[in-house]
mmCIF file of C-alpha atoms (C1' of nucleotides) in Angstrom:
data_model
loop_
_atom_site.group_PDB
_atom_site.id
_atom_site.type_symbol
_atom_site.label_atom_id
_atom_site.label_comp_id
_atom_site.label_asym_id
_atom_site.label_seq_id
_atom_site.Cartn_x
_atom_site.Cartn_y
_atom_site.Cartn_z
ATOM 1 C CA UNK P 1 0.000 0.000 0.000
ATOM 2 C CA UNK P 2 1.417 3.315 -1.051
ATOM 3 C CA UNK P 3 1.781 5.885 1.610
ATOM 4 C CA UNK P 4 2.909 9.486 1.356
ATOM 5 C CA UNK P 5 6.086 9.939 3.312
ATOM 6 C CA UNK P 6 6.718 13.512 4.349
ATOM 7 C CA UNK P 7 10.376 12.814 5.009
ATOM 8 C CA UNK P 8 10.952 13.058 1.277
ATOM 9 C CA UNK P 9 9.187 16.367 0.651
ATOM 10 C CA UNK P 10 11.753 18.777 -0.719
ATOM 11 C CA UNK P 11 9.728 21.968 -0.519
ATOM 12 C CA UNK P 12 8.548 23.235 2.820
ATOM 13 C CA UNK P 13 4.891 23.105 3.666
ATOM 14 C CA UNK P 14 2.728 25.970 2.526
ATOM 15 C CA UNK P 15 1.806 28.190 5.448
ATOM 16 C CA UNK P 16 -1.916 28.422 6.156
ATOM 17 C CA UNK P 17 -3.663 31.771 6.501
ATOM 18 C CA UNK P 18 -4.124 31.806 10.265
ATOM 19 C CA UNK P 19 -6.112 35.056 10.573
ATOM 20 C CA UNK P 20 -6.437 38.574 9.312
ATOM 21 C CA UNK P 21 -6.806 41.834 11.186
ATOM 22 C CA UNK P 22 -7.819 45.358 10.228
ATOM 23 C CA UNK P 23 -4.834 47.426 9.135
ATOM 24 C CA UNK P 24 -6.261 50.641 10.630
ATOM 25 C CA UNK P 25 -3.900 50.283 13.600
ATOM 26 C CA UNK P 26 -1.714 47.430 12.395
ATOM 27 C CA UNK P 27 0.799 48.332 9.715
ATOM 28 C CA UNK P 28 3.441 45.751 8.859
ATOM 29 C CA UNK P 29 6.265 48.169 8.021
ATOM 30 C CA UNK P 30 5.517 50.512 10.927
ATOM 31 C CA UNK P 31 5.515 47.610 13.369
ATOM 32 C CA UNK P 32 8.673 45.972 12.018
ATOM 33 C CA UNK P 33 10.763 49.074 11.419
ATOM 34 C CA UNK P 34 10.201 51.001 14.637
ATOM 35 C CA UNK P 35 13.261 49.418 16.241
ATOM 36 C CA UNK P 36 11.681 46.756 18.437
ATOM 37 C CA UNK P 37 12.480 43.665 16.356
ATOM 38 C CA UNK P 38 15.457 42.523 14.303
ATOM 39 C CA UNK P 39 14.436 39.095 12.982
ATOM 40 C CA UNK P 40 12.350 39.959 9.943
ATOM 41 C CA UNK P 41 12.882 40.348 6.235
ATOM 42 C CA UNK P 42 11.025 41.236 3.095
ATOM 43 C CA UNK P 43 10.492 38.225 0.834
ATOM 44 C CA UNK P 44 10.641 38.188 -2.948
ATOM 45 C CA UNK P 45 6.854 37.933 -3.216
ATOM 46 C CA UNK P 46 6.406 41.092 -1.116
ATOM 47 C CA UNK P 47 5.429 39.328 2.066
ATOM 48 C CA UNK P 48 7.317 39.952 5.289
ATOM 49 C CA UNK P 49 8.836 37.041 7.168
ATOM 50 C CA UNK P 50 8.908 37.320 10.958
ATOM 51 C CA UNK P 51 10.846 35.058 13.315
ATOM 52 C CA UNK P 52 10.357 34.816 17.070
ATOM 53 C CA UNK P 53 11.910 32.143 19.287
ATOM 54 C CA UNK P 54 11.356 28.979 17.219
ATOM 55 C CA UNK P 55 8.221 30.376 15.535
ATOM 56 C CA UNK P 56 7.685 31.725 12.059
ATOM 57 C CA UNK P 57 5.037 33.811 10.334
ATOM 58 C CA UNK P 58 4.568 35.619 7.041
ATOM 59 C CA UNK P 59 2.594 38.834 6.687
ATOM 60 C CA UNK P 60 0.997 40.599 3.781
ATOM 61 C CA UNK P 61 -1.203 43.639 3.450
ATOM 62 C CA UNK P 62 -4.338 43.333 1.379
ATOM 63 C CA UNK P 63 -7.639 45.172 1.104
ATOM 64 C CA UNK P 64 -7.507 46.985 4.437
ATOM 65 C CA UNK P 65 -6.342 43.902 6.297
ATOM 66 C CA UNK P 66 -3.112 42.332 7.405
ATOM 67 C CA UNK P 67 -3.049 38.641 6.529
ATOM 68 C CA UNK P 68 -0.984 36.505 8.893
ATOM 69 C CA UNK P 69 0.215 33.133 7.652
ATOM 70 C CA UNK P 70 1.521 30.791 10.318
ATOM 71 C CA UNK P 71 1.208 27.372 11.920
ATOM 72 C CA UNK P 72 0.885 28.962 15.343
ATOM 73 C CA UNK P 73 -2.113 31.267 15.324
ATOM 74 C CA UNK P 74 -2.314 31.764 19.087
ATOM 75 C CA UNK P 75 1.332 32.645 19.455
ATOM 76 C CA UNK P 76 1.294 35.308 16.775
ATOM 77 C CA UNK P 77 -2.096 36.739 17.749
ATOM 78 C CA UNK P 78 -0.536 37.441 21.136
ATOM 79 C CA UNK P 79 2.838 38.359 19.579
ATOM 80 C CA UNK P 80 1.248 41.177 17.575
ATOM 81 C CA UNK P 81 -0.679 42.318 20.651
ATOM 82 C CA UNK P 82 -3.985 42.039 18.830
ATOM 83 C CA UNK P 83 -6.162 42.102 21.950
ATOM 84 C CA UNK P 84 -5.038 45.663 22.719
ATOM 85 C CA UNK P 85 -7.072 48.594 21.411
ATOM 86 C CA UNK P 86 -4.554 50.977 19.855
ATOM 87 C CA UNK P 87 -7.221 53.407 18.622
ATOM 88 C CA UNK P 88 -7.817 54.470 22.218
ATOM 89 C CA UNK P 89 -4.103 54.909 22.851
ATOM 90 C CA UNK P 90 -3.499 56.877 19.658
ATOM 91 C CA UNK P 91 -6.390 59.195 20.476
ATOM 92 C CA UNK P 92 -5.164 59.789 24.029
ATOM 93 C CA UNK P 93 -1.559 60.394 22.946
ATOM 94 C CA UNK P 94 -2.554 62.622 20.023
ATOM 95 C CA UNK P 95 -4.408 64.927 22.420
ATOM 96 C CA UNK P 96 -1.228 65.638 24.418
ATOM 97 C CA UNK P 97 0.472 68.129 22.072
ATOM 98 C CA UNK P 98 0.884 68.999 18.393
ATOM 99 C CA UNK P 99 4.157 67.078 18.133
ATOM 100 C CA UNK P 100 2.648 64.006 19.746
ATOM 101 C CA UNK P 101 -0.287 64.244 17.352
ATOM 102 C CA UNK P 102 2.142 64.198 14.420
ATOM 103 C CA UNK P 103 4.227 61.384 15.888
ATOM 104 C CA UNK P 104 1.189 59.246 16.712
ATOM 105 C CA UNK P 105 -0.271 59.823 13.268
ATOM 106 C CA UNK P 106 3.052 58.773 11.717
ATOM 107 C CA UNK P 107 3.299 55.617 13.824
ATOM 108 C CA UNK P 108 -0.313 54.662 14.425
ATOM 109 C CA UNK P 109 0.278 51.329 12.685
ATOM 110 C CA UNK P 110 2.849 50.308 15.305
ATOM 111 C CA UNK P 111 2.006 47.521 17.708
ATOM 112 C CA UNK P 112 4.312 46.815 20.647
ATOM 113 C CA UNK P 113 5.205 43.178 20.139
ATOM 114 C CA UNK P 114 5.121 40.492 22.817
ATOM 115 C CA UNK P 115 8.629 39.184 22.378
ATOM 116 C CA UNK P 116 10.666 36.577 24.195
ATOM 117 C CA UNK P 117 12.605 37.895 27.194
ATOM 118 C CA UNK P 118 15.801 35.939 26.597
ATOM 119 C CA UNK P 119 15.773 36.898 22.915
ATOM 120 C CA UNK P 120 15.395 40.563 23.860
ATOM 121 C CA UNK P 121 18.264 40.424 26.347
ATOM 122 C CA UNK P 122 20.758 39.085 23.816
ATOM 123 C CA UNK P 123 19.405 41.080 20.871
ATOM 124 C CA UNK P 124 19.666 44.401 22.674
ATOM 125 C CA UNK P 125 23.115 43.644 24.083
ATOM 126 C CA UNK P 126 24.129 43.259 20.431
ATOM 127 C CA UNK P 127 22.298 46.479 19.547
ATOM 128 C CA UNK P 128 24.468 48.667 21.779
ATOM 129 C CA UNK P 129 26.494 51.204 19.810
ATOM 130 C CA UNK P 130 25.464 49.459 16.637
ATOM 131 C CA UNK P 131 23.274 49.964 13.575
ATOM 132 C CA UNK P 132 20.185 48.008 12.610
ATOM 133 C CA UNK P 133 21.604 46.417 9.479
ATOM 134 C CA UNK P 134 24.608 45.040 11.302
ATOM 135 C CA UNK P 135 22.509 43.965 14.294
ATOM 136 C CA UNK P 136 20.285 41.946 11.976
ATOM 137 C CA UNK P 137 23.292 40.346 10.319
ATOM 138 C CA UNK P 138 24.890 39.357 13.619
ATOM 139 C CA UNK P 139 21.634 37.903 14.975
ATOM 140 C CA UNK P 140 21.072 35.978 11.760
ATOM 141 C CA UNK P 141 24.555 34.491 11.949
ATOM 142 C CA UNK P 142 24.093 33.694 15.639
ATOM 143 C CA UNK P 143 20.824 31.861 14.954
ATOM 144 C CA UNK P 144 22.432 30.014 12.058
ATOM 145 C CA UNK P 145 25.371 28.866 14.172
ATOM 146 C CA UNK P 146 23.751 28.299 17.574
ATOM 147 C CA UNK P 147 20.007 27.962 16.976
ATOM 148 C CA UNK P 148 18.046 24.720 16.883
ATOM 149 C CA UNK P 149 16.518 23.547 13.618
ATOM 150 C CA UNK P 150 12.848 24.318 13.070
ATOM 151 C CA UNK P 151 10.460 23.647 10.195
ATOM 152 C CA UNK P 152 11.086 27.166 8.850
ATOM 153 C CA UNK P 153 14.720 27.875 9.668
ATOM 154 C CA UNK P 154 16.721 28.264 12.839
ATOM 155 C CA UNK P 155 15.378 29.182 16.250
ATOM 156 C CA UNK P 156 16.879 31.964 18.343
ATOM 157 C CA UNK P 157 19.676 30.362 20.402
ATOM 158 C CA UNK P 158 19.078 29.435 24.010
ATOM 159 C CA UNK P 159 21.181 30.971 26.774
ATOM 160 C CA UNK P 160 22.707 27.522 27.209
ATOM 161 C CA UNK P 161 23.905 27.441 23.606
ATOM 162 C CA UNK P 162 25.435 30.925 23.879
ATOM 163 C CA UNK P 163 27.067 30.088 27.212
ATOM 164 C CA UNK P 164 28.572 26.933 25.737
ATOM 165 C CA UNK P 165 29.965 28.797 22.719
ATOM 166 C CA UNK P 166 33.622 29.873 22.934
ATOM 167 C CA UNK P 167 34.036 33.644 23.125
ATOM 168 C CA UNK P 168 36.223 33.567 20.038
ATOM 169 C CA UNK P 169 33.397 31.945 18.056
ATOM 170 C CA UNK P 170 30.977 34.618 19.263
ATOM 171 C CA UNK P 171 33.388 37.270 18.030
ATOM 172 C CA UNK P 172 33.525 35.590 14.635
ATOM 173 C CA UNK P 173 29.807 36.243 14.290
ATOM 174 C CA UNK P 174 30.746 39.925 14.050
ATOM 175 C CA UNK P 175 29.721 40.846 17.583
ATOM 176 C CA UNK P 176 32.948 42.777 18.159
ATOM 177 C CA UNK P 177 33.717 43.651 21.758
ATOM 178 C CA UNK P 178 30.197 42.558 22.739
ATOM 179 C CA UNK P 179 31.369 38.929 22.551
ATOM 180 C CA UNK P 180 32.374 38.893 26.200
ATOM 181 C CA UNK P 181 29.122 40.617 27.232
ATOM 182 C CA UNK P 182 27.043 37.941 25.493
ATOM 183 C CA UNK P 183 29.115 35.162 27.018
ATOM 184 C CA UNK P 184 29.066 36.598 30.546
ATOM 185 C CA UNK P 185 25.324 37.279 30.493
ATOM 186 C CA UNK P 186 24.574 33.849 29.018
ATOM 187 C CA UNK P 187 26.581 32.206 31.788
ATOM 188 C CA UNK P 188 24.841 34.357 34.386
ATOM 189 C CA UNK P 189 21.452 33.229 33.068
ATOM 190 C CA UNK P 190 22.454 29.605 33.646
ATOM 191 C CA UNK P 191 21.616 29.930 37.327
ATOM 192 C CA UNK P 192 19.252 32.873 37.178
ATOM 193 C CA UNK P 193 15.476 32.682 37.300
ATOM 194 C CA UNK P 194 14.149 35.279 34.856
ATOM 195 C CA UNK P 195 10.697 34.917 36.420
ATOM 196 C CA UNK P 196 11.977 36.975 39.339
ATOM 197 C CA UNK P 197 12.112 39.953 36.963
ATOM 198 C CA UNK P 198 8.430 39.635 36.137
ATOM 199 C CA UNK P 199 7.549 39.958 39.812
ATOM 200 C CA UNK P 200 9.537 43.177 40.294
ATOM 201 C CA UNK P 201 8.262 46.637 39.400
ATOM 202 C CA UNK P 202 9.982 48.399 36.525
ATOM 203 C CA UNK P 203 12.439 50.313 38.708
ATOM 204 C CA UNK P 204 13.674 47.231 40.553
ATOM 205 C CA UNK P 205 13.707 45.043 37.445
ATOM 206 C CA UNK P 206 15.792 47.752 35.793
ATOM 207 C CA UNK P 207 18.348 47.694 38.612
ATOM 208 C CA UNK P 208 18.538 43.936 38.280
ATOM 209 C CA UNK P 209 19.039 44.090 34.495
ATOM 210 C CA UNK P 210 21.821 46.664 34.913
ATOM 211 C CA UNK P 211 23.868 43.977 36.678
ATOM 212 C CA UNK P 212 24.011 41.994 33.416
ATOM 213 C CA UNK P 213 27.180 42.578 31.383
ATOM 214 C CA UNK P 214 26.465 44.660 28.295
ATOM 215 C CA UNK P 215 23.214 45.971 29.723
ATOM 216 C CA UNK P 216 23.297 49.691 30.411
ATOM 217 C CA UNK P 217 20.394 52.129 30.949
ATOM 218 C CA UNK P 218 19.233 52.167 27.324
ATOM 219 C CA UNK P 219 19.411 48.415 26.750
ATOM 220 C CA UNK P 220 17.741 47.776 30.129
ATOM 221 C CA UNK P 221 14.813 49.989 29.132
ATOM 222 C CA UNK P 222 14.484 48.184 25.793
ATOM 223 C CA UNK P 223 14.422 44.814 27.557
ATOM 224 C CA UNK P 224 11.803 46.126 29.997
ATOM 225 C CA UNK P 225 9.642 47.529 27.205
ATOM 226 C CA UNK P 226 9.930 44.744 24.638
ATOM 227 C CA UNK P 227 10.697 41.682 26.775
ATOM 228 C CA UNK P 228 8.746 42.458 29.937
ATOM 229 C CA UNK P 229 5.976 44.646 28.504
ATOM 230 C CA UNK P 230 6.599 47.587 30.806
ATOM 231 C CA UNK P 231 4.866 50.549 29.220
ATOM 232 C CA UNK P 232 6.173 52.924 31.854
ATOM 233 C CA UNK P 233 9.783 53.067 30.631
ATOM 234 C CA UNK P 234 11.321 55.304 27.983
ATOM 235 C CA UNK P 235 14.549 54.128 26.306
ATOM 236 C CA UNK P 236 16.744 57.088 25.332
ATOM 237 C CA UNK P 237 19.055 56.645 22.377
ATOM 238 C CA UNK P 238 20.625 59.053 19.951
ATOM 239 C CA UNK P 239 17.324 59.500 18.062
ATOM 240 C CA UNK P 240 15.323 60.355 21.151
ATOM 241 C CA UNK P 241 17.992 62.827 22.169
ATOM 242 C CA UNK P 242 17.458 64.557 18.831
ATOM 243 C CA UNK P 243 13.701 64.574 19.422
ATOM 244 C CA UNK P 244 14.146 65.932 22.923
ATOM 245 C CA UNK P 245 16.348 68.785 21.795
ATOM 246 C CA UNK P 246 14.263 69.573 18.718
ATOM 247 C CA UNK P 247 10.777 69.587 20.252
ATOM 248 C CA UNK P 248 11.020 69.538 24.064
ATOM 249 C CA UNK P 249 13.945 70.865 26.111
ATOM 250 C CA UNK P 250 17.681 71.486 25.766
ATOM 251 C CA UNK P 251 20.824 69.929 27.195
ATOM 252 C CA UNK P 252 20.236 67.280 29.820
ATOM 253 C CA UNK P 253 21.771 63.896 30.574
ATOM 254 C CA UNK P 254 20.123 60.765 29.152
ATOM 255 C CA UNK P 255 18.534 59.600 32.401
ATOM 256 C CA UNK P 256 17.017 63.049 32.952
ATOM 257 C CA UNK P 257 15.564 62.910 29.448
ATOM 258 C CA UNK P 258 14.114 59.495 30.232
ATOM 259 C CA UNK P 259 12.667 60.738 33.528
ATOM 260 C CA UNK P 260 11.234 63.785 31.781
ATOM 261 C CA UNK P 261 9.378 61.657 29.238
ATOM 262 C CA UNK P 262 8.269 59.087 31.832
ATOM 263 C CA UNK P 263 6.736 61.848 33.938
ATOM 264 C CA UNK P 264 5.121 63.362 30.855
ATOM 265 C CA UNK P 265 3.690 60.147 29.397
ATOM 266 C CA UNK P 266 3.225 57.830 32.407
ATOM 267 C CA UNK P 267 2.048 54.350 31.383
ATOM 268 C CA UNK P 268 2.099 55.368 27.695
ATOM 269 C CA UNK P 269 5.819 56.264 27.832
ATOM 270 C CA UNK P 270 7.017 53.193 25.963
ATOM 271 C CA UNK P 271 4.513 53.570 23.142
ATOM 272 C CA UNK P 272 5.213 57.304 22.920
ATOM 273 C CA UNK P 273 8.913 56.478 22.629
ATOM 274 C CA UNK P 274 8.141 54.223 19.672
ATOM 275 C CA UNK P 275 6.046 56.925 17.988
ATOM 276 C CA UNK P 276 8.730 59.562 18.500
ATOM 277 C CA UNK P 277 11.556 57.245 17.470
ATOM 278 C CA UNK P 278 9.788 56.214 14.287
ATOM 279 C CA UNK P 279 8.794 59.801 13.539
ATOM 280 C CA UNK P 280 12.362 61.032 13.939
ATOM 281 C CA UNK P 281 13.793 58.179 11.860
ATOM 282 C CA UNK P 282 11.271 58.833 9.117
ATOM 283 C CA UNK P 283 11.191 62.599 8.933
ATOM 284 C CA UNK P 284 13.862 63.966 11.273
ATOM 285 C CA UNK P 285 17.193 65.508 10.462
ATOM 286 C CA UNK P 286 19.561 62.955 8.886
ATOM 287 C CA UNK P 287 16.784 60.409 8.741
ATOM 288 C CA UNK P 288 18.212 57.237 7.177
ATOM 289 C CA UNK P 289 15.268 57.000 4.784
ATOM 290 C CA UNK P 290 15.897 60.457 3.358
ATOM 291 C CA UNK P 291 19.687 60.257 3.108
ATOM 292 C CA UNK P 292 20.861 58.483 0.024
ATOM 293 C "C1'" DG L 1 39.585 59.205 6.264
ATOM 294 C "C1'" DG L 2 37.067 60.652 10.429
ATOM 295 C "C1'" DA L 3 32.757 60.564 12.327
ATOM 296 C "C1'" DC L 4 28.996 58.094 13.426
ATOM 297 C "C1'" DA L 5 25.877 54.110 14.474
ATOM 298 C "C1'" DG L 6 19.225 52.141 18.905
ATOM 299 C "C1'" DG L 7 25.919 52.609 24.451
ATOM 300 C "C1'" DT L 8 28.529 50.313 27.907
ATOM 301 C "C1'" DG L 9 32.401 49.333 31.058
ATOM 302 C "C1'" DC L 10 35.970 51.065 33.405
ATOM 303 C "C1'" DG L 11 39.111 53.961 35.648
ATOM 304 C "C1'" DG L 12 39.907 58.526 37.583
ATOM 305 C "C1'" DT L 13 37.987 62.459 40.110
ATOM 306 C "C1'" DA Q 1 27.580 60.281 41.536
ATOM 307 C "C1'" DC Q 2 29.692 62.126 37.590
ATOM 308 C "C1'" DC Q 3 32.784 62.635 33.743
ATOM 309 C "C1'" DG Q 4 35.999 61.076 29.781
ATOM 310 C "C1'" DC Q 5 37.536 57.698 27.019
ATOM 311 C "C1'" DA Q 6 38.258 53.225 24.395
ATOM 312 C "C1'" DC Q 7 35.946 50.012 21.798
ATOM 313 C "C1'" DC Q 8 34.425 45.906 17.099
ATOM 314 C "C1'" DT Q 9 32.792 46.728 12.607
ATOM 315 C "C1'" DG Q 10 30.624 48.721 8.565
ATOM 316 C "C1'" DT Q 11 29.145 52.713 6.098
ATOM 317 C "C1'" DC Q 12 28.947 57.308 4.270
#
DNA sequence: GGACAGGTGCGGT
DNA sequence: ACCGCACCTGTC
């Protein structure tokens, strides 16, 4: 009796359409290019591929909807934060000031993703003093070398895999001087319960994260915002400094800028940071999209 | 060719 | 606590 044996299929399985969602407040490019995620790419057919942990999805925009193709509907429904009403947030933030109205209008398609904590820790250690293109390249190489096989490519490496990797091999991925940071933090995570972070408030979790090698104030805030879903933090990088000086105040240290925005925006601080960051990258002085 | 890029660690005040 | 500086690597 003949039986189809999937071991011998050469092409990967076609992804099913898991769900679609109104694109009023869910824009693929806005969400992927606002600095929160590095593991994505535009495919030849125009779709966007998104990787998270050992999961994979493809996205396309069509007829006022975002179509999400994946084998794991529940994971990516949560990943794209689709139970949150962004219309309410955009309206509230837009009412704050003319600049916030512009920024929110520019980034209203952004959704703050529910990403994996460990993945955020290592990704943002790599991001320090680095540019997006190179960050993506390093992460891709790291997944290729240290990640487990999945049906649709490599998974993001576990802390164990990074800890077990010789520092010299980490450097060969292009991590530069961050090699020792990745190694030290990976080894620290071997006997560290990340669940303790979820029980702490943002301030205390931040202090804890600052004890990780390669995690400074900016990276800690990114981990809090993207890995621990703390909306009440405001990561300050070079772009937000430009925003601060252009539209708010002049000449303060980074942490004072962060405190200023946290006091101004409260629980919406993280989302406001994404709107302002994206706005500045898109339209600000020396915006990468406008410089050839 | 130096300045800069989603900064951080470290040593000196 | 608060500076100033070095630092991998790629790009403009």
